[in-house]
CSV table of C-alpha atoms in Angstrom, one decimal:
chain,number,residue,atom,x,y,z
A,17,MET,CA,4.2,18.5,6.3
A,18,LYS,CA,6.5,15.7,7.5
A,19,LEU,CA,5.8,12.4,5.6
A,20,SER,CA,6.6,9.0,7.0
A,21,VAL,CA,6.7,6.3,4.2
A,22,ILE,CA,6.0,2.8,5.5
A,23,ILE,CA,6.8,-0.2,3.4
A,24,PRO,CA,5.8,-3.7,4.6
A,25,VAL,CA,7.9,-6.5,3.1
A,26,ILE,CA,8.5,-10.2,3.1
A,27,ASN,CA,11.4,-11.3,0.8
A,28,GLU,CA,11.3,-8.2,-1.5
A,29,GLU,CA,15.0,-7.7,-1.9
A,30,LYS,CA,14.8,-7.1,-5.7
A,31,ASN,CA,11.9,-4.7,-5.5
A,32,LEU,CA,13.4,-2.8,-2.6
A,33,LYS,CA,16.6,-2.1,-4.6
A,34,GLU,CA,14.5,-0.4,-7.3
A,35,LEU,CA,11.9,1.3,-5.1
A,36,LEU,CA,14.3,2.9,-2.6
A,37,LEU,CA,16.2,4.6,-5.4
A,38,LEU,CA,13.1,6.7,-6.0
A,39,PHE,CA,13.3,8.4,-2.7
A,40,PRO,CA,15.4,11.6,-2.3
A,41,LYS,CA,19.0,10.8,-1.4
A,42,ASP,CA,19.1,13.5,1.3
A,43,ILE,CA,16.2,13.1,3.7
A,44,ASN,CA,17.9,14.9,6.6
A,45,SER,CA,15.7,18.0,6.2
A,46,GLY,CA,13.3,16.3,8.5
A,47,LEU,CA,10.4,16.4,6.0
A,48,LEU,CA,10.6,12.7,5.0
A,49,GLU,CA,11.5,9.4,6.6
A,50,VAL,CA,11.3,5.9,5.1
A,51,ILE,CA,10.6,2.9,7.3
A,52,VAL,CA,10.7,-0.7,5.9
A,53,VAL,CA,8.9,-3.1,8.2
A,54,ASP,CA,9.9,-6.8,7.6
A,55,GLY,CA,7.7,-9.8,8.4
A,56,GLY,CA,10.4,-12.4,8.5
A,57,SER,CA,12.4,-12.3,5.2
A,58,THR,CA,15.0,-14.8,4.5
A,59,ASP,CA,16.6,-12.8,1.7
A,60,ARG,CA,18.9,-9.7,1.8
A,61,SER,CA,16.1,-7.2,2.4
A,62,LYS,CA,17.7,-5.9,5.6
A,63,GLU,CA,21.0,-5.3,3.9
A,64,VAL,CA,19.5,-3.5,1.0
A,65,VAL,CA,17.5,-1.1,3.2
A,66,GLU,CA,20.4,-0.4,5.6
A,67,LYS,CA,22.8,0.2,2.6
A,68,ALA,CA,20.3,2.7,1.2
A,69,GLY,CA,20.3,4.5,4.5
A,70,PHE,CA,16.8,3.9,5.6
A,71,ARG,CA,15.2,2.5,8.7
A,72,PHE,CA,14.6,-1.3,8.9
A,73,LEU,CA,12.3,-2.8,11.5
A,74,GLU,CA,11.6,-6.4,12.2
A,75,SER,CA,8.0,-7.1,13.1
A,76,PRO,CA,7.3,-9.9,15.7
A,77,ILE,CA,4.1,-10.6,13.8
A,78,ARG,CA,4.0,-11.5,10.1
A,79,GLY,CA,1.2,-9.8,8.2
A,80,ARG,CA,0.8,-6.5,6.4
A,81,ALA,CA,-1.7,-5.0,8.9
A,82,SER,CA,0.6,-5.7,11.9
A,83,GLN,CA,3.7,-4.6,10.0
A,84,MET,CA,2.2,-1.3,8.9
A,85,ASN,CA,0.8,-0.6,12.3
A,86,LEU,CA,4.2,-1.1,13.8
A,87,GLY,CA,5.7,1.3,11.3
A,88,ALA,CA,3.0,3.9,12.1
A,89,LYS,CA,3.8,3.5,15.9
A,90,VAL,CA,7.4,4.5,15.4
A,91,ALA,CA,6.8,7.1,12.7
A,92,LYS,CA,7.6,10.7,13.4
A,93,GLY,CA,5.7,12.3,10.6
A,94,ASP,CA,2.3,13.9,10.7
A,95,VAL,CA,1.3,12.1,7.5
A,96,LEU,CA,1.7,8.4,6.8
A,97,TYR,CA,2.2,7.0,3.3
A,98,PHE,CA,1.8,3.2,2.9
A,99,VAL,CA,3.7,1.8,-0.1
A,100,HIS,CA,4.0,-1.8,-1.4
A,101,ALA,CA,7.5,-2.8,-2.4
A,102,ASP,CA,6.4,-3.7,-6.0
A,103,VAL,CA,5.0,-0.2,-6.7
A,104,ARG,CA,6.9,2.6,-8.3
A,105,ILE,CA,6.0,6.0,-6.9
A,106,LEU,CA,6.0,9.3,-8.6
A,107,PRO,CA,9.1,11.6,-8.3
A,108,THR,CA,6.6,14.4,-7.2
A,109,PHE,CA,4.8,12.2,-4.7
A,110,MET,CA,5.4,14.6,-1.8
A,111,ASN,CA,4.0,17.6,-3.8
A,112,GLU,CA,1.0,15.6,-4.9
A,113,ILE,CA,0.2,14.5,-1.3
A,114,ARG,CA,0.8,18.0,0.1
A,115,ALA,CA,-1.6,19.6,-2.5
A,116,CYS,CA,-4.3,17.0,-1.6
A,117,LEU,CA,-4.0,17.8,2.1
A,118,GLU,CA,-4.2,21.6,1.4
A,119,GLU,CA,-7.4,20.9,-0.6
A,120,GLY,CA,-8.9,19.5,2.6
A,121,PHE,CA,-8.5,15.8,2.0
A,122,PRO,CA,-6.9,14.1,5.0
A,123,VAL,CA,-6.6,10.8,3.2
A,124,GLY,CA,-6.3,9.5,-0.3
A,125,CYS,CA,-4.5,7.4,-2.9
A,126,PHE,CA,-3.1,7.4,-6.4
A,127,ALA,CA,-4.5,6.1,-9.7
A,128,TYR,CA,-2.1,3.6,-11.4
A,129,ASP,CA,-0.9,1.9,-14.5
A,130,PHE,CA,0.5,-1.6,-14.7
A,131,ASP,CA,4.1,-2.3,-15.9
A,132,SER,CA,2.6,-4.5,-18.7
A,133,THR,CA,1.4,-4.0,-22.2
A,134,MET,CA,-1.5,-6.4,-21.7
A,135,LYS,CA,-4.6,-4.7,-23.1
A,136,LEU,CA,-6.9,-6.1,-20.4
A,137,LEU,CA,-4.8,-4.6,-17.7
A,138,LYS,CA,-5.2,-1.2,-19.3
A,139,VAL,CA,-8.9,-1.6,-18.6
A,140,ASN,CA,-8.3,-2.5,-15.0
A,141,ALA,CA,-6.0,0.5,-14.6
A,142,TRP,CA,-8.5,2.8,-16.2
A,143,PHE,CA,-10.9,2.2,-13.3
A,144,THR,CA,-8.4,3.2,-10.7
A,145,GLN,CA,-9.0,6.9,-11.4
A,146,PHE,CA,-12.4,6.7,-9.8
A,147,ASN,CA,-13.3,7.0,-6.1
A,148,GLY,CA,-15.6,3.9,-6.0
A,149,LEU,CA,-16.4,0.9,-3.9
A,150,LEU,CA,-13.1,-0.9,-4.8
A,151,SER,CA,-10.8,2.1,-4.6
A,152,GLY,CA,-8.1,2.5,-2.0
A,153,GLY,CA,-6.4,-0.9,-2.3
A,154,GLY,CA,-2.7,-1.2,-1.2
A,155,ASP,CA,-1.5,-1.0,-4.8
A,156,GLN,CA,-2.8,2.5,-5.0
A,157,THR,CA,-0.6,3.6,-2.1
A,158,LEU,CA,-2.6,5.1,0.8
A,159,PHE,CA,-1.7,8.4,2.5
A,160,ILE,CA,-3.4,9.5,5.6
A,161,ARG,CA,-2.9,12.1,8.4
A,162,MET,CA,-1.4,10.4,11.4
A,163,ASP,CA,-4.2,11.7,13.7
A,164,VAL,CA,-6.9,10.4,11.5
A,165,PHE,CA,-5.1,7.0,11.2
A,166,TRP,CA,-5.0,6.5,15.0
A,167,GLU,CA,-8.5,8.0,15.6
A,168,LEU,CA,-9.7,5.1,13.4
A,169,GLY,CA,-7.6,2.6,15.2
A,170,GLY,CA,-5.1,1.9,12.4
A,171,PHE,CA,-5.3,-1.3,10.4
A,172,ASP,CA,-7.4,-4.1,11.8
A,173,GLU,CA,-4.8,-6.9,12.5
A,174,THR,CA,-7.4,-9.6,12.3
A,175,TYR,CA,-7.4,-9.0,8.5
A,176,CYS,CA,-4.7,-11.1,7.0
A,177,LEU,CA,-6.1,-10.1,3.6
A,178,MET,CA,-8.1,-7.0,2.5
A,179,GLU,CA,-6.7,-5.0,5.4
A,180,ASP,CA,-6.4,-2.0,3.2
A,181,PHE,CA,-10.0,-2.1,1.9
A,182,GLU,CA,-11.3,-2.6,5.5
A,183,LEU,CA,-9.5,0.5,6.7
A,184,VAL,CA,-10.7,2.6,3.7
A,185,ARG,CA,-14.2,1.4,4.2
A,186,ARG,CA,-14.1,2.9,7.7
A,187,ILE,CA,-12.3,6.1,6.5
A,188,LYS,CA,-15.0,6.8,3.9
A,189,LYS,CA,-17.7,6.7,6.5
A,190,LYS,CA,-16.2,9.8,8.2
A,191,TYR,CA,-13.7,11.6,5.9
A,192,ASN,CA,-13.5,12.8,2.3
A,193,PHE,CA,-11.3,10.6,0.2
A,194,LYS,CA,-9.3,11.7,-2.8
A,195,VAL,CA,-7.9,9.7,-5.7
A,196,ILE,CA,-4.9,11.6,-7.2
A,197,GLN,CA,-5.1,11.3,-11.0
A,198,LYS,CA,-1.3,11.3,-11.6
A,199,ARG,CA,-0.4,7.7,-12.0
A,200,ILE,CA,2.0,5.5,-10.2
A,201,LEU,CA,3.3,2.2,-11.7
A,202,VAL,CA,2.2,-1.2,-10.3
A,203,SER,CA,3.7,-4.6,-10.9
A,204,ALA,CA,1.6,-7.1,-13.0
A,205,ARG,CA,3.4,-10.1,-11.5
A,206,LYS,CA,0.2,-11.6,-10.0
A,207,TYR,CA,-1.4,-11.6,-13.5
A,208,GLU,CA,1.8,-13.0,-15.1
A,209,LYS,CA,1.9,-15.9,-12.6
A,210,ASN,CA,-1.7,-16.7,-13.1
A,211,SER,CA,-3.8,-15.1,-15.8
A,212,TRP,CA,-6.0,-12.1,-16.2
A,213,PHE,CA,-9.1,-14.2,-16.1
A,214,ARG,CA,-8.1,-16.2,-13.1
A,215,VAL,CA,-7.1,-13.2,-11.1
A,216,GLN,CA,-10.4,-11.5,-12.0
A,217,VAL,CA,-12.4,-14.5,-10.8
A,218,ALA,CA,-10.5,-14.7,-7.6
A,219,ASN,CA,-10.9,-11.0,-6.9
A,220,LEU,CA,-14.6,-11.1,-7.7
A,221,ILE,CA,-15.2,-14.0,-5.2
A,222,VAL,CA,-13.0,-12.6,-2.4
A,223,PHE,CA,-14.4,-9.1,-2.7
A,224,GLY,CA,-18.0,-10.4,-2.7
A,225,LEU,CA,-17.3,-12.4,0.5
A,226,PHE,CA,-15.5,-9.4,2.0
A,227,PHE,CA,-18.5,-7.2,1.6
A,228,LEU,CA,-20.6,-10.0,3.1
A,229,ASN,CA,-18.3,-9.8,6.2
A,230,HIS,CA,-16.8,-13.3,5.6
A,231,PRO,CA,-14.1,-14.1,8.2
A,232,PRO,CA,-10.7,-12.7,7.1
A,233,SER,CA,-8.8,-15.9,7.8
A,234,LYS,CA,-11.1,-17.8,5.5
A,235,LEU,CA,-10.7,-15.2,2.8
A,236,LYS,CA,-6.9,-15.6,3.0
A,237,VAL,CA,-7.2,-19.4,2.7
A,238,LEU,CA,-9.6,-19.2,-0.3
A,239,TYR,CA,-7.5,-16.6,-2.1
A,240,SER,CA,-4.3,-18.7,-1.6
A,241,ARG,CA,-6.1,-21.7,-3.2
A,242,LEU,CA,-7.4,-19.7,-6.1
A,243,LEU,CA,-4.1,-18.1,-7.1
A,244,LYS,CA,-0.4,-19.2,-7.2
């Protein structure tokens, strides 16, 4: 297995400094590559990535779906692993993904905990262990065989929000999906900027409209109004 890690970013200098330290220092074995795809950062993201020795791409289109598709187009691995900059992966992530593939699952994600002691977030995190209607969001870090990704057409770039759930919805119609129970760590910054209740209400509204096939552009505008 050769794994291509794709990280879409916009002004994630601080998080990149921490995340990139978690990848093996020597990736010259050909088993791993890390590609950071930028959507127009004005901070020092490029300098951080290049100093760490990883590949930095500038996307002509701003948006996670477009950025991740661009990363997949240049990737050389046979498995893609999409990671958000504010997530902290497991040291054993390659072994976990390889074991999952060997079990016959061509696609999956990880359960997670939040980097917060807030009790209500522990409840949210508990649900991420299940393969349900709302599993497979970007915070759970999605891995998928390259051939399966392109067979499905990659991310739908008309989705400026919920692009991860839209892809997973298509995946589950055709392939077995696995949630790895070993937990990664996810930032609680969205909850800290707003509140647990406010984020829950926003998610409930947007998810409901998503499953009713509401236009993605309108979902994005609504979500931006509901949260800081």
